[in-house]
Structure formats: C-alpha cells, structure tokens
Amino acid sequence: GVLRDHLEVEIIETNERGKRGVPGPGSPTLFFMPHCPMRLYSNVLWSNWHPDVACNGGLMIVGNDLRAYDDRAVGGDERDDPTNCILPALPFAVVTPVPVGREKSKEIRRTDRTLDHMDKAFNDCFLTVFRRTVKEESNGQSSINGPSSLDWPPQPKEHFASADTNNELI
C-alpha cells in the first residue's frame, strides 16, 4: 500500500503486544498510540528500555499523557507492579501537548465541516520523548536544574500476557 511503498513505513504483520524494539541508537522511531491501554505503553517502553535507544529522540510516542497514570489513573496494584515501565520512566519523560485542531482548524471549519470531530478523536494527545538523566530538587520533584542527578533506572521485569490480571485488550 501507500504507507509501505511511498512512505517506507513498516507495517507490523503480527500482534507483538507492544513489544516492538526501535532498530537501534540513531534510528528515531515514532509510535503512534492515541488512546491505547496502559499495558501497551508499558510494553513499548520495556522493549526500548536502554537509554541509548529510548533517549534523545530515539523513542517518540504520540498518545496519552503518560503522567496521567501517575496523577489519576494508577491504583495501588499498578504502582506495585514490577512490570510497570511507565512509572519509573516518568521522571525522564518530556511531554508536549500535540495541538489538534482546536485553534488551528477554526478557519478551516468555516468551509470544511469534516474536521468537526478532530478534537474528539485526538483529544489528550501528547508527544513524549525521554532524556538520559534528570535532576532532582531537594523536595523530590524532578527538574532540569536541580542539585542532584538521577540516572536511567534498571529495566522492570517483562510482562507476559498470561499474567495480565487487568484484562486489558492489547
């Protein structure tokens, strides 16, 4: 198809359950994952855990705001899950909102009504990239200019579908 032939996009033929590795350092890879379940994000992170791969633009995710899993969506079981890759990666995440239509499409909407539902389809989309180290302030908050540095954490344990107790469809 068009994606494969003209844009040189690789189409994944089998369900890897998010365990798709970036080809390697120096191979920026974008994962387009709007509204995917938490486990899928965690598996992508697990598969690309090494900082030479995940950091400095090697791994890019367009999808949910991963900080939300820490702020409001994650309960005690998920926090204690040794296979959760999102929480240990959050201090290293640089999250930027993706502007989807609200302001930019107002002029277009006057003439083309097909964009009316763009805000709903792609709401809450963010671009997430990761950095190798982060500085921590004395109050425990991460910051670019804090006094101490945190290095990329050890890789969490691998998740296997048979151990999935949340029944998330991935």
CSV table of C-alpha atoms in Angstrom, one decimal:
chain,number,residue,atom,x,y,z
A,1,GLY,CA,0.0,0.0,0.0
A,2,VAL,CA,0.8,3.7,0.1
A,3,LEU,CA,2.4,3.6,3.5
A,4,ARG,CA,4.8,0.8,2.7
A,5,ASP,CA,5.6,1.8,-0.9
A,6,HIS,CA,5.8,5.5,-0.8
A,7,LEU,CA,6.5,6.5,2.8
A,8,GLU,CA,8.7,3.5,3.6
A,9,VAL,CA,6.6,2.8,6.7
A,10,GLU,CA,7.0,-0.7,8.1
A,11,ILE,CA,3.6,-2.5,8.7
A,12,ILE,CA,3.7,-4.9,11.6
A,13,GLU,CA,2.1,-8.2,10.4
A,14,THR,CA,1.6,-9.8,13.9
A,15,ASN,CA,0.3,-8.6,17.2
A,16,GLU,CA,3.5,-8.1,19.2
A,17,ARG,CA,1.6,-6.7,22.2
A,18,GLY,CA,3.6,-3.5,22.1
A,19,LYS,CA,7.0,-5.3,22.3
A,20,ARG,CA,8.4,-3.6,19.3
A,21,GLY,CA,12.0,-2.5,19.6
A,22,VAL,CA,13.5,0.5,17.9
A,23,PRO,CA,16.0,-0.6,15.3
A,24,GLY,CA,18.8,0.8,17.5
A,25,PRO,CA,20.6,4.0,18.5
A,26,GLY,CA,20.4,6.7,15.9
A,27,SER,CA,17.2,5.3,14.5
A,28,PRO,CA,14.4,7.7,15.6
A,29,THR,CA,11.1,5.8,15.8
A,30,LEU,CA,7.7,7.2,16.3
A,31,PHE,CA,5.0,5.1,18.0
A,32,PHE,CA,1.5,6.5,17.1
A,33,MET,CA,-0.6,5.3,20.0
A,34,PRO,CA,-3.6,7.6,20.7
A,35,HIS,CA,-5.9,6.2,23.4
A,36,CYS,CA,-4.1,2.9,23.9
A,37,PRO,CA,-4.2,0.9,27.1
A,38,MET,CA,-1.5,1.4,29.8
A,39,ARG,CA,-0.1,-2.1,29.3
A,40,LEU,CA,0.7,-1.3,25.6
A,41,TYR,CA,2.7,1.8,26.5
A,42,SER,CA,4.5,-0.2,29.2
A,43,ASN,CA,5.4,-2.9,26.8
A,44,VAL,CA,6.8,-0.4,24.2
A,45,LEU,CA,8.9,1.1,27.0
A,46,TRP,CA,10.1,-2.3,28.2
A,47,SER,CA,11.2,-3.2,24.6
A,48,ASN,CA,13.2,0.0,24.3
A,49,TRP,CA,14.4,0.4,27.8
A,50,HIS,CA,18.1,1.0,27.2
A,51,PRO,CA,18.9,4.8,27.4
A,52,ASP,CA,20.9,4.7,24.2
A,53,VAL,CA,17.8,3.6,22.4
A,54,ALA,CA,15.0,5.3,24.4
A,55,CYS,CA,16.6,8.7,25.0
A,56,ASN,CA,17.5,11.8,22.9
A,57,GLY,CA,14.8,11.3,20.3
A,58,GLY,CA,15.3,7.6,19.7
A,59,LEU,CA,11.9,6.7,21.1
A,60,MET,CA,9.0,9.0,20.4
A,61,ILE,CA,5.4,8.3,21.4
A,62,VAL,CA,2.3,10.2,20.2
A,63,GLY,CA,-0.5,9.2,22.5
A,64,ASN,CA,-1.9,9.5,26.0
A,65,ASP,CA,-0.3,11.8,28.6
A,66,LEU,CA,1.8,9.2,30.5
A,67,ARG,CA,1.8,11.5,33.5
A,68,ALA,CA,-1.9,10.9,33.9
A,69,TYR,CA,-1.2,7.3,35.0
A,70,ASP,CA,0.7,8.7,38.0
A,71,ASP,CA,-1.7,11.6,38.6
A,72,ARG,CA,-5.0,10.0,38.5
A,73,ALA,CA,-5.3,6.6,36.8
A,74,VAL,CA,-3.0,4.3,38.6
A,75,GLY,CA,-4.1,2.5,41.7
A,76,GLY,CA,-2.0,0.6,44.3
A,77,ASP,CA,-1.8,-2.7,42.2
A,78,GLU,CA,-0.4,-0.9,39.2
A,79,ARG,CA,2.1,1.1,41.4
A,80,ASP,CA,3.4,-2.1,42.9
A,81,ASP,CA,3.5,-4.0,39.6
A,82,PRO,CA,7.2,-4.9,38.9
A,83,THR,CA,6.4,-5.0,35.1
A,84,ASN,CA,5.1,-1.3,35.1
A,85,CYS,CA,7.6,0.6,32.9
A,86,ILE,CA,5.7,3.9,32.8
A,87,LEU,CA,6.2,5.0,36.4
A,88,PRO,CA,10.0,4.5,36.6
A,89,ALA,CA,10.3,6.3,33.2
A,90,LEU,CA,8.2,9.3,34.1
A,91,PRO,CA,10.9,11.5,35.6
A,92,PHE,CA,12.8,11.1,32.3
A,93,ALA,CA,9.8,11.9,30.1
A,94,VAL,CA,9.5,15.2,28.3
A,95,VAL,CA,5.8,15.6,27.4
A,96,THR,CA,4.5,18.1,25.0
A,97,PRO,CA,0.8,18.6,24.0
A,98,VAL,CA,0.0,17.9,20.4
A,99,PRO,CA,-2.2,20.7,19.1
A,100,VAL,CA,-5.1,19.1,17.4
A,101,GLY,CA,-7.4,21.4,15.6
A,102,ARG,CA,-9.0,23.5,18.4
A,103,GLU,CA,-7.2,26.7,17.4
A,104,LYS,CA,-5.7,25.9,14.1
A,105,SER,CA,-8.8,24.4,12.5
A,106,LYS,CA,-11.2,27.2,13.3
A,107,GLU,CA,-10.7,28.9,10.0
A,108,ILE,CA,-10.8,25.6,8.1
A,109,ARG,CA,-14.0,24.6,9.9
A,110,ARG,CA,-15.8,27.6,8.4
A,111,THR,CA,-15.5,26.0,5.0
A,112,ASP,CA,-15.0,22.3,5.6
A,113,ARG,CA,-17.1,20.6,8.2
A,114,THR,CA,-15.2,17.2,8.0
A,115,LEU,CA,-12.8,18.4,10.8
A,116,ASP,CA,-15.6,19.0,13.3
A,117,HIS,CA,-14.8,15.8,15.2
A,118,MET,CA,-10.9,16.0,15.1
A,119,ASP,CA,-10.8,17.4,18.7
A,120,LYS,CA,-12.8,14.4,20.0
A,121,ALA,CA,-10.8,11.8,18.0
A,122,PHE,CA,-7.4,13.1,19.0
A,123,ASN,CA,-8.0,14.8,22.3
A,124,ASP,CA,-5.5,14.4,25.0
A,125,CYS,CA,-2.6,13.5,22.6
A,126,PHE,CA,0.9,14.3,23.6
A,127,LEU,CA,4.4,13.8,22.2
A,128,THR,CA,6.6,12.0,24.7
A,129,VAL,CA,10.4,11.7,24.4
A,130,PHE,CA,12.9,10.7,27.0
A,131,ARG,CA,16.2,12.1,28.3
A,132,ARG,CA,19.0,10.1,29.8
A,133,THR,CA,19.3,11.8,33.2
A,134,VAL,CA,17.1,14.2,35.2
A,135,LYS,CA,18.0,16.4,38.1
A,136,GLU,CA,16.1,16.1,41.3
A,137,GLU,CA,15.3,19.0,43.6
A,138,SER,CA,15.5,18.7,47.4
A,139,ASN,CA,11.7,18.5,47.6
A,140,GLY,CA,11.8,15.3,45.4
A,141,GLN,CA,10.4,16.9,42.3
A,142,SER,CA,12.3,16.4,39.0
A,143,SER,CA,13.8,19.4,37.4
A,144,ILE,CA,16.2,20.3,34.7
A,145,ASN,CA,18.3,22.5,37.1
A,146,GLY,CA,18.0,20.6,40.4
A,147,PRO,CA,21.0,19.8,42.6
A,148,SER,CA,21.3,16.0,42.2
A,149,SER,CA,21.1,13.8,39.1
A,150,LEU,CA,19.1,10.6,38.6
A,151,ASP,CA,20.3,8.1,36.1
A,152,TRP,CA,18.1,5.9,33.9
A,153,PRO,CA,16.6,3.2,36.1
A,154,PRO,CA,17.1,-0.5,35.8
A,155,GLN,CA,14.7,-2.3,33.4
A,156,PRO,CA,11.5,-3.5,35.1
A,157,LYS,CA,10.5,-7.2,34.7
A,158,GLU,CA,9.0,-8.3,31.4
A,159,HIS,CA,5.2,-8.6,31.3
A,160,PHE,CA,3.7,-11.8,29.9
A,161,ALA,CA,0.1,-11.8,28.6
A,162,SER,CA,-0.9,-14.8,30.7
A,163,ALA,CA,0.0,-12.8,33.8
A,164,ASP,CA,-2.3,-9.9,32.8
A,165,THR,CA,-4.8,-9.6,35.6
A,166,ASN,CA,-6.3,-6.3,34.4
A,167,ASN,CA,-7.9,-8.0,31.3
A,168,GLU,CA,-6.7,-5.1,29.1
A,169,LEU,CA,-7.1,-5.8,25.5
A,170,ILE,CA,-3.8,-5.4,23.7
